[in-house]
mmCIF file of C-alpha atoms and ligand atoms in Angstrom:
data_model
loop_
_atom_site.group_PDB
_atom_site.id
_atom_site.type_symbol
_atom_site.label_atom_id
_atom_site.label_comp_id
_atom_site.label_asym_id
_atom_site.label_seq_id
_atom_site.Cartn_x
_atom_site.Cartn_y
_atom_site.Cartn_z
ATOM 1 C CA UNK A 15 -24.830 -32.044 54.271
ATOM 2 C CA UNK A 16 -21.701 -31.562 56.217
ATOM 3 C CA UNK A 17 -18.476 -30.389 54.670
ATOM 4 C CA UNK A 18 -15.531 -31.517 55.828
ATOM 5 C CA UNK A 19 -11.878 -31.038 54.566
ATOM 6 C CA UNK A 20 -10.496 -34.140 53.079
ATOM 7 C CA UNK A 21 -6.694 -35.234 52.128
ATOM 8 C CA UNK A 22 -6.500 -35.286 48.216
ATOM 9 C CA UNK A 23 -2.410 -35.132 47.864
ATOM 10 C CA UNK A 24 0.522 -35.417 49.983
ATOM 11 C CA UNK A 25 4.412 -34.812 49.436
ATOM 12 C CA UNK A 26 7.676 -33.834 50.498
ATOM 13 C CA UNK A 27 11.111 -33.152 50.056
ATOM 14 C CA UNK A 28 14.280 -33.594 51.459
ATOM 15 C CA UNK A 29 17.758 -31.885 50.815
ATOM 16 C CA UNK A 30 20.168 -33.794 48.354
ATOM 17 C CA UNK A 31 22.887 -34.421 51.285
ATOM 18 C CA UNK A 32 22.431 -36.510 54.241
ATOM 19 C CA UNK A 33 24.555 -36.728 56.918
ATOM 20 C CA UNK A 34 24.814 -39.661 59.485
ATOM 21 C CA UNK A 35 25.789 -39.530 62.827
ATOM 22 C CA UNK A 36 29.712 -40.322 62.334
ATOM 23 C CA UNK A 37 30.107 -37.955 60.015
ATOM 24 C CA UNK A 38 29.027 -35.335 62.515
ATOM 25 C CA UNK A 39 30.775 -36.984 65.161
ATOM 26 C CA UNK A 40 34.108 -35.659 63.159
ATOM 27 C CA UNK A 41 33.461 -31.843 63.309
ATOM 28 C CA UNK A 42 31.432 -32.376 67.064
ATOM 29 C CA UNK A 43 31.804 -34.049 70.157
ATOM 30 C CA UNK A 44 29.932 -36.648 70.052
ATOM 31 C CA UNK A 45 29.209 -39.982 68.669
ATOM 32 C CA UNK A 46 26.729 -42.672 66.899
ATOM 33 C CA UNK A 47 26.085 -44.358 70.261
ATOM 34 C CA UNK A 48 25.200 -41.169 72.526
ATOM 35 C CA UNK A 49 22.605 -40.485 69.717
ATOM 36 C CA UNK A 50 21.044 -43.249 68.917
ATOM 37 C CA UNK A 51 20.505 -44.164 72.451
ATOM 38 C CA UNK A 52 19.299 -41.351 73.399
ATOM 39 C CA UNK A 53 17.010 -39.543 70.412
ATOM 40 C CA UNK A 54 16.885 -42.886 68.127
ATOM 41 C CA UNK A 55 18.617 -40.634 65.264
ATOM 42 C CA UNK A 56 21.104 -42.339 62.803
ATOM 43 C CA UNK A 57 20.774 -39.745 59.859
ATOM 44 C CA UNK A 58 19.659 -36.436 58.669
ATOM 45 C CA UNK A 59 19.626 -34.048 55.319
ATOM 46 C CA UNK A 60 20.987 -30.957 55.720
ATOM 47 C CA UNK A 61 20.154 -28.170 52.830
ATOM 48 C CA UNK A 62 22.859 -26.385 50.777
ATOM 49 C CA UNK A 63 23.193 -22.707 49.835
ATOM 50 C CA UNK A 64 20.954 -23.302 46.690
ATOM 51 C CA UNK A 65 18.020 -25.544 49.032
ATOM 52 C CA UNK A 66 15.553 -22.928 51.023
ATOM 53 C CA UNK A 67 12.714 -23.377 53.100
ATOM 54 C CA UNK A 68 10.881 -21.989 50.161
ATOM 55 C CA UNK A 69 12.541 -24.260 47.612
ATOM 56 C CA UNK A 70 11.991 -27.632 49.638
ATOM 57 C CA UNK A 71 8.485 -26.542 50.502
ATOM 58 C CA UNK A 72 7.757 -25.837 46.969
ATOM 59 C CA UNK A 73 9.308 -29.279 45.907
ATOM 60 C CA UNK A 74 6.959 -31.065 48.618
ATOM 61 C CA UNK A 75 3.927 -29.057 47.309
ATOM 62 C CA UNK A 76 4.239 -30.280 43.669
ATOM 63 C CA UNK A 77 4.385 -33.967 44.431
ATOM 64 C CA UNK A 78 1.415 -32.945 46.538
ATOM 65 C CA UNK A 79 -0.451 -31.475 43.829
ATOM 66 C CA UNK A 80 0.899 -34.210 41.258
ATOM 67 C CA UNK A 81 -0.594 -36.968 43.571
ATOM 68 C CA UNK A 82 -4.090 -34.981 44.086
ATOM 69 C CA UNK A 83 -4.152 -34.792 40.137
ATOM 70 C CA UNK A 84 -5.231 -30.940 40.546
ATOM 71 C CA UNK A 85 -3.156 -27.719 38.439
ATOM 72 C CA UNK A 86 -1.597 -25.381 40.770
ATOM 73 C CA UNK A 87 -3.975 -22.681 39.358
ATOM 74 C CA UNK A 88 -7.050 -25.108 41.610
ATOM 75 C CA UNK A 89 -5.352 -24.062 44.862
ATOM 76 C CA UNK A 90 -7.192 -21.359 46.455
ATOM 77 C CA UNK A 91 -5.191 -21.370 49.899
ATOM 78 C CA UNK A 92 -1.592 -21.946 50.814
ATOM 79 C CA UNK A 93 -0.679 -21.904 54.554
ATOM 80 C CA UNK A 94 2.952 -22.591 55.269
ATOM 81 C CA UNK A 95 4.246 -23.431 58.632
ATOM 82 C CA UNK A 96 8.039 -22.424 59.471
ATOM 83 C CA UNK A 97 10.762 -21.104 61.887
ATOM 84 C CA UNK A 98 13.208 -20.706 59.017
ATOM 85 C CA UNK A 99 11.587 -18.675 56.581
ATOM 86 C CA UNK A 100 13.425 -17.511 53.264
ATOM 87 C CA UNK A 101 13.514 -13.779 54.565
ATOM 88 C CA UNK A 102 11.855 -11.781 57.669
ATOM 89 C CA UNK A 103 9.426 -11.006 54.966
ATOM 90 C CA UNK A 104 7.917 -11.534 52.520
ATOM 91 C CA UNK A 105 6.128 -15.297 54.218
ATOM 92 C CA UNK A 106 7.643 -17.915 52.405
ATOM 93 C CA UNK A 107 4.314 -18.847 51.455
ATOM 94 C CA UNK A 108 4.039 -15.947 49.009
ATOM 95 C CA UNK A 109 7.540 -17.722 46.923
ATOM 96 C CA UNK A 110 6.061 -20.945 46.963
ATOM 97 C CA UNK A 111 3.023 -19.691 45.365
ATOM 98 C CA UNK A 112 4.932 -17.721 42.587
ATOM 99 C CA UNK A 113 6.905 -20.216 41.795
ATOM 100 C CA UNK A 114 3.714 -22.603 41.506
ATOM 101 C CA UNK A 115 2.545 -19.819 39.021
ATOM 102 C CA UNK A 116 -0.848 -19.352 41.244
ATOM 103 C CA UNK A 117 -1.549 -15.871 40.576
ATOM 104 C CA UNK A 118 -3.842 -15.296 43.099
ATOM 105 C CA UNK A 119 -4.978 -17.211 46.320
ATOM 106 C CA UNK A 120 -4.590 -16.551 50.174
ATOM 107 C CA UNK A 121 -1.129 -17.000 50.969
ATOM 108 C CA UNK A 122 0.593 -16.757 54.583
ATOM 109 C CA UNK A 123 3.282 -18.473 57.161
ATOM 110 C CA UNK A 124 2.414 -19.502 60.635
ATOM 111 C CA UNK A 125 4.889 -19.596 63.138
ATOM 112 C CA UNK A 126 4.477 -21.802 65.788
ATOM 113 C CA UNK A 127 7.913 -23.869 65.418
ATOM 114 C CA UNK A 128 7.077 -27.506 65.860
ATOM 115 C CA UNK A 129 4.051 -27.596 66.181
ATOM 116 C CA UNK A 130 3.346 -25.065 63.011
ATOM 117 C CA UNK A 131 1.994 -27.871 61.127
ATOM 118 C CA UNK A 132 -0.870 -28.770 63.408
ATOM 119 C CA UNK A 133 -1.799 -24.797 63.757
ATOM 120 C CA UNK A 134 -1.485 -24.742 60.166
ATOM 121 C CA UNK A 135 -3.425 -27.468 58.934
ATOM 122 C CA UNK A 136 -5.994 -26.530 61.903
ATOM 123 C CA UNK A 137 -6.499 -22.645 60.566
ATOM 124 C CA UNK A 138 -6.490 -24.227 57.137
ATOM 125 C CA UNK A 139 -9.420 -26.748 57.778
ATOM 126 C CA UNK A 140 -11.680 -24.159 59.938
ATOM 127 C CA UNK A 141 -11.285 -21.947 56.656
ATOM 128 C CA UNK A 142 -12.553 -25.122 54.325
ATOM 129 C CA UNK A 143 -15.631 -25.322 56.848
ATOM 130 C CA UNK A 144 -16.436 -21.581 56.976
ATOM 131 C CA UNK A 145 -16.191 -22.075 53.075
ATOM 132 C CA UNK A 146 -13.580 -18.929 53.046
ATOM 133 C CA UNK A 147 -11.160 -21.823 50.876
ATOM 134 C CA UNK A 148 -11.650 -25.064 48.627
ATOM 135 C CA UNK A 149 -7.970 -26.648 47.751
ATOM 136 C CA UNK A 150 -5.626 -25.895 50.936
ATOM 137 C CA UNK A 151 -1.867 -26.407 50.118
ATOM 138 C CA UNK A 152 -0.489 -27.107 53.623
ATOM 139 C CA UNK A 153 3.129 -27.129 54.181
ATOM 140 C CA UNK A 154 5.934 -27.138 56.623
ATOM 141 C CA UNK A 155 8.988 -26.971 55.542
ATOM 142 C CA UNK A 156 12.408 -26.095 57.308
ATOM 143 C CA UNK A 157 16.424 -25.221 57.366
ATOM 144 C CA UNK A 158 16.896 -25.373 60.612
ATOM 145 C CA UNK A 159 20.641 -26.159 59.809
ATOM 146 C CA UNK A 160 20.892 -22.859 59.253
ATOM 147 C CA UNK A 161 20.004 -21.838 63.266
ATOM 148 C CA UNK A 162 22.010 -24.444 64.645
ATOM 149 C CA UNK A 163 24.494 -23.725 66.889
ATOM 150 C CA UNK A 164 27.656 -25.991 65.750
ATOM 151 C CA UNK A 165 29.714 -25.283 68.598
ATOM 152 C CA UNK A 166 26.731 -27.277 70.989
ATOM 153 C CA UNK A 167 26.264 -30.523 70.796
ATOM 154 C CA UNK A 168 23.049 -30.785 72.998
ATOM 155 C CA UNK A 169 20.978 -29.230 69.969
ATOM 156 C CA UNK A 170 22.898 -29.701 67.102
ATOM 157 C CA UNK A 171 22.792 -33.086 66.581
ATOM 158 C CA UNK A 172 19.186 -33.500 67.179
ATOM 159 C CA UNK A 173 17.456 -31.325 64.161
ATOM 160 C CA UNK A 174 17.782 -31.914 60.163
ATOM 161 C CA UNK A 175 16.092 -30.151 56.867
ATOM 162 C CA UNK A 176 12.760 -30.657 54.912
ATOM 163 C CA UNK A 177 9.137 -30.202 53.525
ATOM 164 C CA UNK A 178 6.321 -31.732 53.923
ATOM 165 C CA UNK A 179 2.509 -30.623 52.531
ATOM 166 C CA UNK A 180 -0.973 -32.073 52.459
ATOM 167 C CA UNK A 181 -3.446 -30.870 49.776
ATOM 168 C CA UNK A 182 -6.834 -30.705 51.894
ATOM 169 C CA UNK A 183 -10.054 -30.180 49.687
ATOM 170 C CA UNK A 184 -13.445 -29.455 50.463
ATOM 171 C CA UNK A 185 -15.885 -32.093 50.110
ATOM 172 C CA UNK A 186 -19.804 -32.665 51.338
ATOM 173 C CA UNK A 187 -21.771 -35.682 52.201
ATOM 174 C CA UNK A 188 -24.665 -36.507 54.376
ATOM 175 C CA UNK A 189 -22.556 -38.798 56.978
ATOM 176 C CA UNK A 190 -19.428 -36.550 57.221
ATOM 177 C CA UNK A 191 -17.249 -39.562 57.877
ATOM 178 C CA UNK A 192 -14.283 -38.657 55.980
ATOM 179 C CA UNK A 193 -11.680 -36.086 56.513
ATOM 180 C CA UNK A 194 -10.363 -33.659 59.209
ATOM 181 C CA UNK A 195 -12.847 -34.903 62.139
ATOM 182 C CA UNK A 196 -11.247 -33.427 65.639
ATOM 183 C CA UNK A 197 -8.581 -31.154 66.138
ATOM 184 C CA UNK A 198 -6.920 -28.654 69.109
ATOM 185 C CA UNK A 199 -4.529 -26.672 69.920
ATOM 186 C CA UNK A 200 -2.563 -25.190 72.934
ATOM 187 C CA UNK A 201 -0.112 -22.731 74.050
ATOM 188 C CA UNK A 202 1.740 -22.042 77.170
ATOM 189 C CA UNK A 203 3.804 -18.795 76.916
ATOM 190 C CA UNK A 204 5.174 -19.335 80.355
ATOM 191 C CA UNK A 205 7.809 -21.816 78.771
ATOM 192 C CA UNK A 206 9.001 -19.761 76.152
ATOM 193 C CA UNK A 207 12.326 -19.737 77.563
ATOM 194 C CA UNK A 208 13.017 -22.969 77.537
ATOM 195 C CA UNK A 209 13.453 -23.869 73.359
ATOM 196 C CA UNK A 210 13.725 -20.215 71.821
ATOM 197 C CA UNK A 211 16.640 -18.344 69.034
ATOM 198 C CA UNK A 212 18.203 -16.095 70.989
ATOM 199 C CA UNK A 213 17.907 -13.628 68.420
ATOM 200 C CA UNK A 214 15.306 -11.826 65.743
ATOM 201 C CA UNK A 215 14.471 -8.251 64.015
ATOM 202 C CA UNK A 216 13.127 -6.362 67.333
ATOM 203 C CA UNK A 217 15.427 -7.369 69.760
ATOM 204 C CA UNK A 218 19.027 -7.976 68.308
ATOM 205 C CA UNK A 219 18.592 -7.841 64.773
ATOM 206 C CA UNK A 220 20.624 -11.091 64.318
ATOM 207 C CA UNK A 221 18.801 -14.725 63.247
ATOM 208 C CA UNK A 222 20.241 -16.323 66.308
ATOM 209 C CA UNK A 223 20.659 -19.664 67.199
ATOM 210 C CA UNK A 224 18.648 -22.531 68.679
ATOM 211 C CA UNK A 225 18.927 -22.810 72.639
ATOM 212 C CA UNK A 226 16.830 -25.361 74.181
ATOM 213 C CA UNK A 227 16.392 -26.897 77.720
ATOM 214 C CA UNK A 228 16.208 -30.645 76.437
ATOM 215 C CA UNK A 229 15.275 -32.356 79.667
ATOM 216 C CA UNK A 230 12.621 -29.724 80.503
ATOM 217 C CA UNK A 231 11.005 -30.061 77.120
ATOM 218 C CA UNK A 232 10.912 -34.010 77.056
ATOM 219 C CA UNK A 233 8.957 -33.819 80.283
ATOM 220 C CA UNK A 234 6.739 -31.249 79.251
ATOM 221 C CA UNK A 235 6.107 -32.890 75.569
ATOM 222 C CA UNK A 236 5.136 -36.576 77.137
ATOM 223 C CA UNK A 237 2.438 -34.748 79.722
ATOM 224 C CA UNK A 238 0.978 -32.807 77.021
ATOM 225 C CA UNK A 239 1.081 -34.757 73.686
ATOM 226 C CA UNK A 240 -0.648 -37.650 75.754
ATOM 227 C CA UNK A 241 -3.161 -34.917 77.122
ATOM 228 C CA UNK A 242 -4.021 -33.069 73.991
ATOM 229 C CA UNK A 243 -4.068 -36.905 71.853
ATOM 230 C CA UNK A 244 -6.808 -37.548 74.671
ATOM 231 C CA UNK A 245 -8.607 -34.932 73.920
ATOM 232 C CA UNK A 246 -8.954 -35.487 70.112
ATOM 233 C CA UNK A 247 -10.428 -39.036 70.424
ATOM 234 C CA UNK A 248 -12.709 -37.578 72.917
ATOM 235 C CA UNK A 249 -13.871 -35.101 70.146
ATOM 236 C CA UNK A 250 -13.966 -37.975 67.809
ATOM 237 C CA UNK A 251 -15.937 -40.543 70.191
ATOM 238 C CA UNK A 252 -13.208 -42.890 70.000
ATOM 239 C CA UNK A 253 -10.567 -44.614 72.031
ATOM 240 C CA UNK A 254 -6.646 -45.452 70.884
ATOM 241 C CA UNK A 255 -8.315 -48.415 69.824
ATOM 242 C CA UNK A 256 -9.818 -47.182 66.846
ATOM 243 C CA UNK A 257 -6.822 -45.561 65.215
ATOM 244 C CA UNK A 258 -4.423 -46.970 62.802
ATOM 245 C CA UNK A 259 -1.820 -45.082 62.624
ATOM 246 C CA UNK A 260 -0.272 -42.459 64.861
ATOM 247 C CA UNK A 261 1.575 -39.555 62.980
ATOM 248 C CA UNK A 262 3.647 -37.865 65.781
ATOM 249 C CA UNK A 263 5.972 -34.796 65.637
ATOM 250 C CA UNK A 264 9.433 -36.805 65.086
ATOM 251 C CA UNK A 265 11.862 -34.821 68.061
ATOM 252 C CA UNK A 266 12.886 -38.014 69.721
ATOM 253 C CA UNK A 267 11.941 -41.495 69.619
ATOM 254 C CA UNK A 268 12.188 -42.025 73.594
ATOM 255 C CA UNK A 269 9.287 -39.372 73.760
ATOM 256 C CA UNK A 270 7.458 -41.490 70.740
ATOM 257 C CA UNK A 271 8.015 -44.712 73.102
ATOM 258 C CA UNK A 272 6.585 -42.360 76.446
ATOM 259 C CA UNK A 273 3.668 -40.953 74.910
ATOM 260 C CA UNK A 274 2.320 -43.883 73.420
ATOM 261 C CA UNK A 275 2.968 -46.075 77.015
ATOM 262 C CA UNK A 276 0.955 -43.357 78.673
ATOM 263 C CA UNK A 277 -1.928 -44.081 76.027
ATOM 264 C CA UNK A 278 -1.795 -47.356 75.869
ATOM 265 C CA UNK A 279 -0.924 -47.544 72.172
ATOM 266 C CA UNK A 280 0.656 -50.460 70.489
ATOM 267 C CA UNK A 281 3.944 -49.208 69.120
ATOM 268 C CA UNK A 282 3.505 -50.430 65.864
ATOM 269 C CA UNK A 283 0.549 -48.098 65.039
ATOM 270 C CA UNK A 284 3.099 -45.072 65.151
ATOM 271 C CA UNK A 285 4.987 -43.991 62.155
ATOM 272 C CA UNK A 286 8.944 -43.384 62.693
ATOM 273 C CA UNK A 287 11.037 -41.460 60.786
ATOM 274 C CA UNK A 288 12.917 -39.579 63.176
ATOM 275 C CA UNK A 289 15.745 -41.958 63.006
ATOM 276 C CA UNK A 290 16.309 -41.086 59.213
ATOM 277 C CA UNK A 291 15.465 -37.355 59.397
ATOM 278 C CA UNK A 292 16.259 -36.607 62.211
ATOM 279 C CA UNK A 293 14.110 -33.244 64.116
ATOM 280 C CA UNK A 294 12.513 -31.361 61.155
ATOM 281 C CA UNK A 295 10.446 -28.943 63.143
ATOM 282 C CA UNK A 296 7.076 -27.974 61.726
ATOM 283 C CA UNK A 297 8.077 -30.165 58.801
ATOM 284 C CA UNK A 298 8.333 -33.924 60.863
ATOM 285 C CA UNK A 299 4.337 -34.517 60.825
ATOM 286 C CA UNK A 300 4.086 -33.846 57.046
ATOM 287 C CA UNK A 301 7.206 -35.554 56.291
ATOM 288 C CA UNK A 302 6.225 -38.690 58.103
ATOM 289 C CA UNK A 303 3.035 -38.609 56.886
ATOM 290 C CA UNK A 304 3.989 -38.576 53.283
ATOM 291 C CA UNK A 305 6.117 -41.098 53.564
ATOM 292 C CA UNK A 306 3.753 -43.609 54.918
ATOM 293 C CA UNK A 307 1.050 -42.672 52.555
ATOM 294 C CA UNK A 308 4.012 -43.414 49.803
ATOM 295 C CA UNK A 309 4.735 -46.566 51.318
ATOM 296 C CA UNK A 310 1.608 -48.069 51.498
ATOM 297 C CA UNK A 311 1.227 -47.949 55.072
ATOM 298 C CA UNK A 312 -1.464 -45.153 55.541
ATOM 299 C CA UNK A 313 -3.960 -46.257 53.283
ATOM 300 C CA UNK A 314 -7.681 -44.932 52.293
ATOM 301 C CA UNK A 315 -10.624 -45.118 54.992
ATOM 302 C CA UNK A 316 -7.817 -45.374 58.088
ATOM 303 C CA UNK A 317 -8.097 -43.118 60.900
ATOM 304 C CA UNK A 318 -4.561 -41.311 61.626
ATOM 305 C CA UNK A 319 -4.340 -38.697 64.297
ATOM 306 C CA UNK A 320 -1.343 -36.744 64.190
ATOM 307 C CA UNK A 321 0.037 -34.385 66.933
ATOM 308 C CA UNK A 322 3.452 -32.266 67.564
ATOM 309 C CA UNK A 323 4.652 -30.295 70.361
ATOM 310 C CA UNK A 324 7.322 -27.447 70.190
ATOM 311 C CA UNK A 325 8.730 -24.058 71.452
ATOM 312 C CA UNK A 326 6.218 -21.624 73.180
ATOM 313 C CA UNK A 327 5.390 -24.018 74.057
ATOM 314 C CA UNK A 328 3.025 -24.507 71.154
ATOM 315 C CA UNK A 329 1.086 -28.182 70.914
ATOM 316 C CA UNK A 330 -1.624 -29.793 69.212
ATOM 317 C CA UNK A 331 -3.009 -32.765 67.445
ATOM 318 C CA UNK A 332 -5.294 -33.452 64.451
ATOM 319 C CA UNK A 333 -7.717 -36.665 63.750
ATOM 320 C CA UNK A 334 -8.513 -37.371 60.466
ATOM 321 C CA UNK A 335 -10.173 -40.565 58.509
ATOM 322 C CA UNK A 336 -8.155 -40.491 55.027
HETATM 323 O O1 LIG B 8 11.004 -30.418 68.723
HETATM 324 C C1 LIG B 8 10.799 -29.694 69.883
HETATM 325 C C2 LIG B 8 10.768 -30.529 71.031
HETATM 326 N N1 LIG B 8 12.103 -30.942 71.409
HETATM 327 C C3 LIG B 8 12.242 -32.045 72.070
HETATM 328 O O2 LIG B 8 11.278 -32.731 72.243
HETATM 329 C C4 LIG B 8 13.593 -32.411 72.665
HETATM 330 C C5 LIG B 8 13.373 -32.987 74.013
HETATM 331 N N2 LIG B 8 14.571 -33.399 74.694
HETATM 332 C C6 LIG B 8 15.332 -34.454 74.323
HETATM 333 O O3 LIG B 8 15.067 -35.080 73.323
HETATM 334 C C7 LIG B 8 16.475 -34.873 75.217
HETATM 335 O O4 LIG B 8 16.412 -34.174 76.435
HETATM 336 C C8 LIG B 8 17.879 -34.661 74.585
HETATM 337 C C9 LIG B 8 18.069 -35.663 73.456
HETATM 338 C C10 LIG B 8 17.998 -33.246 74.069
HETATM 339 C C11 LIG B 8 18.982 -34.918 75.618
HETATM 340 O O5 LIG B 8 18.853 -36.204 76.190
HETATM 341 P P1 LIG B 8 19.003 -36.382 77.757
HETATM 342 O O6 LIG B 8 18.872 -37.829 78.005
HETATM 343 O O7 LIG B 8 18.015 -35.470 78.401
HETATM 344 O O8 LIG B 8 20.519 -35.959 78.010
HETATM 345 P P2 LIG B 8 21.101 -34.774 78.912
HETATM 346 O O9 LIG B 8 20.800 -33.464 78.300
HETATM 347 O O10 LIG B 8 20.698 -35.004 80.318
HETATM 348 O O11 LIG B 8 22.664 -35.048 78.794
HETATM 349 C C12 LIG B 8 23.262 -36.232 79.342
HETATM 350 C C13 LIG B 8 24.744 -36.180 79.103
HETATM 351 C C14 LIG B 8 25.389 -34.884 79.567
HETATM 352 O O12 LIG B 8 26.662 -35.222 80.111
HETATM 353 P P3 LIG B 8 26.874 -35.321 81.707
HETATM 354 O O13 LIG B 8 26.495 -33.974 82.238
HETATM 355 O O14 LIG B 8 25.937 -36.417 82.158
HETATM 356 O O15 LIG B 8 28.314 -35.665 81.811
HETATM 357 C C15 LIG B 8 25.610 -34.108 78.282
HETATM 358 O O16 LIG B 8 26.704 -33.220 78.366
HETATM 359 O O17 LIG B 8 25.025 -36.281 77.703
HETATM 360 C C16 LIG B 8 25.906 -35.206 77.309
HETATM 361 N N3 LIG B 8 25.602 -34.840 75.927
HETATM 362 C C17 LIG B 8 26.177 -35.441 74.867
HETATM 363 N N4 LIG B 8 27.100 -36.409 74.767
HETATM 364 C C18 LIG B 8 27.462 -36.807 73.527
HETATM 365 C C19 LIG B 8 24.706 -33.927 75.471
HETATM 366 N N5 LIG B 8 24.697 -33.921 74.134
HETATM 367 C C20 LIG B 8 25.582 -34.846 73.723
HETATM 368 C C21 LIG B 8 26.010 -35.303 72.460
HETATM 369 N N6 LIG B 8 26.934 -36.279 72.403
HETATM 370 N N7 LIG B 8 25.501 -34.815 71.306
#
């Protein structure tokens, strides 16, 4: 028998207010047409004083658990992927599980910014295998609002607030066709200067604020998301032909357009969000993921491969049949 981690439930959860790109052209320099042409953006949510990391992700994990038609008290694992946690500590993932009423599972953030998701749902899955965990809550949910800096509009316009979660579950059979089936990850420390917060506990004791090298990371992300997408299918034993849909980390729809060129995917095979949420860090994959599930798009026995990129840099990508 060969047990494989399976998606049972999937939600998210957005911020009540959304902002579009005029109204941000009011308090910035900027305007609709520079960002649309250039990230495919038109919109974004960004949270309020009363909407945390912790709140959205526990929103997203709900409608996760809802749609897996499991009790919270079934989850043995939550794994939450952020850059914006609640506090320094406690891990976010610790409120989301009180406020679930779990009383006791395994319970921890990963950091690993844009890419958390893939890291997190990749840790999550090698635990389902090892049979450490049964019912994975994975999340990644962000405020990145809250490390913008307003004053530049080279970052700020780019990134927007959410949650996303998948509820994996272990399951056996003889064939092992279904569920997580390939995954890897990367990192390249070298880069860390080039998308960073210039700030944190050890070094200044402030939160900081985003600073990011745009052109430098576009480049970077299109060499790499191609290279590590590669590598899945190769995992897999399959080409870009067999996939349905592609569920890519949502930074920039020019990089969406690159990536898949390189591959030689159709463009209608990847899902696209980014122009309603905007960049939503380790919560974009999730997020877009949900959504298409929702919408009937993703549907059951389709192969979906999802991958992300981020600061670190961090990248990865994940092939699953649903
Ligand atoms: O999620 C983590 C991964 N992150 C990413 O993948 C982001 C990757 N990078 C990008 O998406 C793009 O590099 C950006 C969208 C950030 C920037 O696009 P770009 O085509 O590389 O533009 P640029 O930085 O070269 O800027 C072009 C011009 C500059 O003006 P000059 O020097 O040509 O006069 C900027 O000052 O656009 C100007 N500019 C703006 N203009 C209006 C920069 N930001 C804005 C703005 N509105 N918001």
């Amino acid at each position: 028998m060969i047990r494989r981690s399976i998606v049972l439930g999937t939600g998210s959860a957005l911020p009540a207010r959304s902002v579009s790109n005029a109204e941000l052209a009011q308090r910035v320099d900027t305007s609709d047409e520079w960002i649309r042409e250039r990230t495919g953006i038109q919109n974004r949510y960004i949270a309020d004083e009363g909407e945390t990391t912790g709140t959205l992700a526990t929103d997203a994990a709900k409608a996760a658990i809802e749609m897996a038609g499991l009790q919270p008290s079934d989850i043995d694992l939550i794994i939450l992927a952020t850059a914006t946690p609640d506090q320094t500590f406690p891990a976010t993932a610790t409120k989301v599980q009180a406020a679930l009423g779990i009383d006791d599972c395994v319970s921890f953030d990963v950091a690993a910014v844009c890419s958390g998701f893939l890291y997190a749902i990749t840790v999550a899955d090698s635990m389902i295998r090892t049979g450490a965990a049964n019912k994975a809550l994975v999340i990644g949910s962000e405020t990145f609002s809250r490390i913008l800096d307003w004053e530049d509009r080279g970052t700020c316009v780019l990134f927007g607030d959410g949650a996303g979660a998948i509820l994996l579950s272990a399951e056996e059979s003889e064939d092992g066709s279904r569920g997580i089936l390939a995954s890897k990850l990367h990192a390249d420390g070298r880069h860390n200067q080039l998308l960073y917060v210039d700030g944190g506990p050890s070094t200044t004791g402030t939160v900081g604020k985003l600073r990011m090298r745009g052109q430098e990371v576009f480049r970077h992300a299109v060499t790499n998301l191609a290279g590590v997408l590669r590598e899945v299918l190769d995992m897999a034993g399959m080409t870009g032909d067999d996939v349905d849909w592609v569920v890519p980390h949502q930074a920039n729809a020019r990089i969406l357009d690159a990536t898949a060129r390189k591959l030689g995917l159709s463009s209608d095979k990847i899902v696209i969000t980014v122009d309603q949420h905007a960049n939503t860090s380790a919560a974009s994959v999730p997020l877009a993921f949900d959504q298409a599930v929702r919408d009937g798009r993703i549907e059951r026995g389709n192969i979906v491969v999802m991958e992300a990129m981020g600061g670190g840099f961090t990248w990865g990508a994940c092939l699953l049949r649903f």
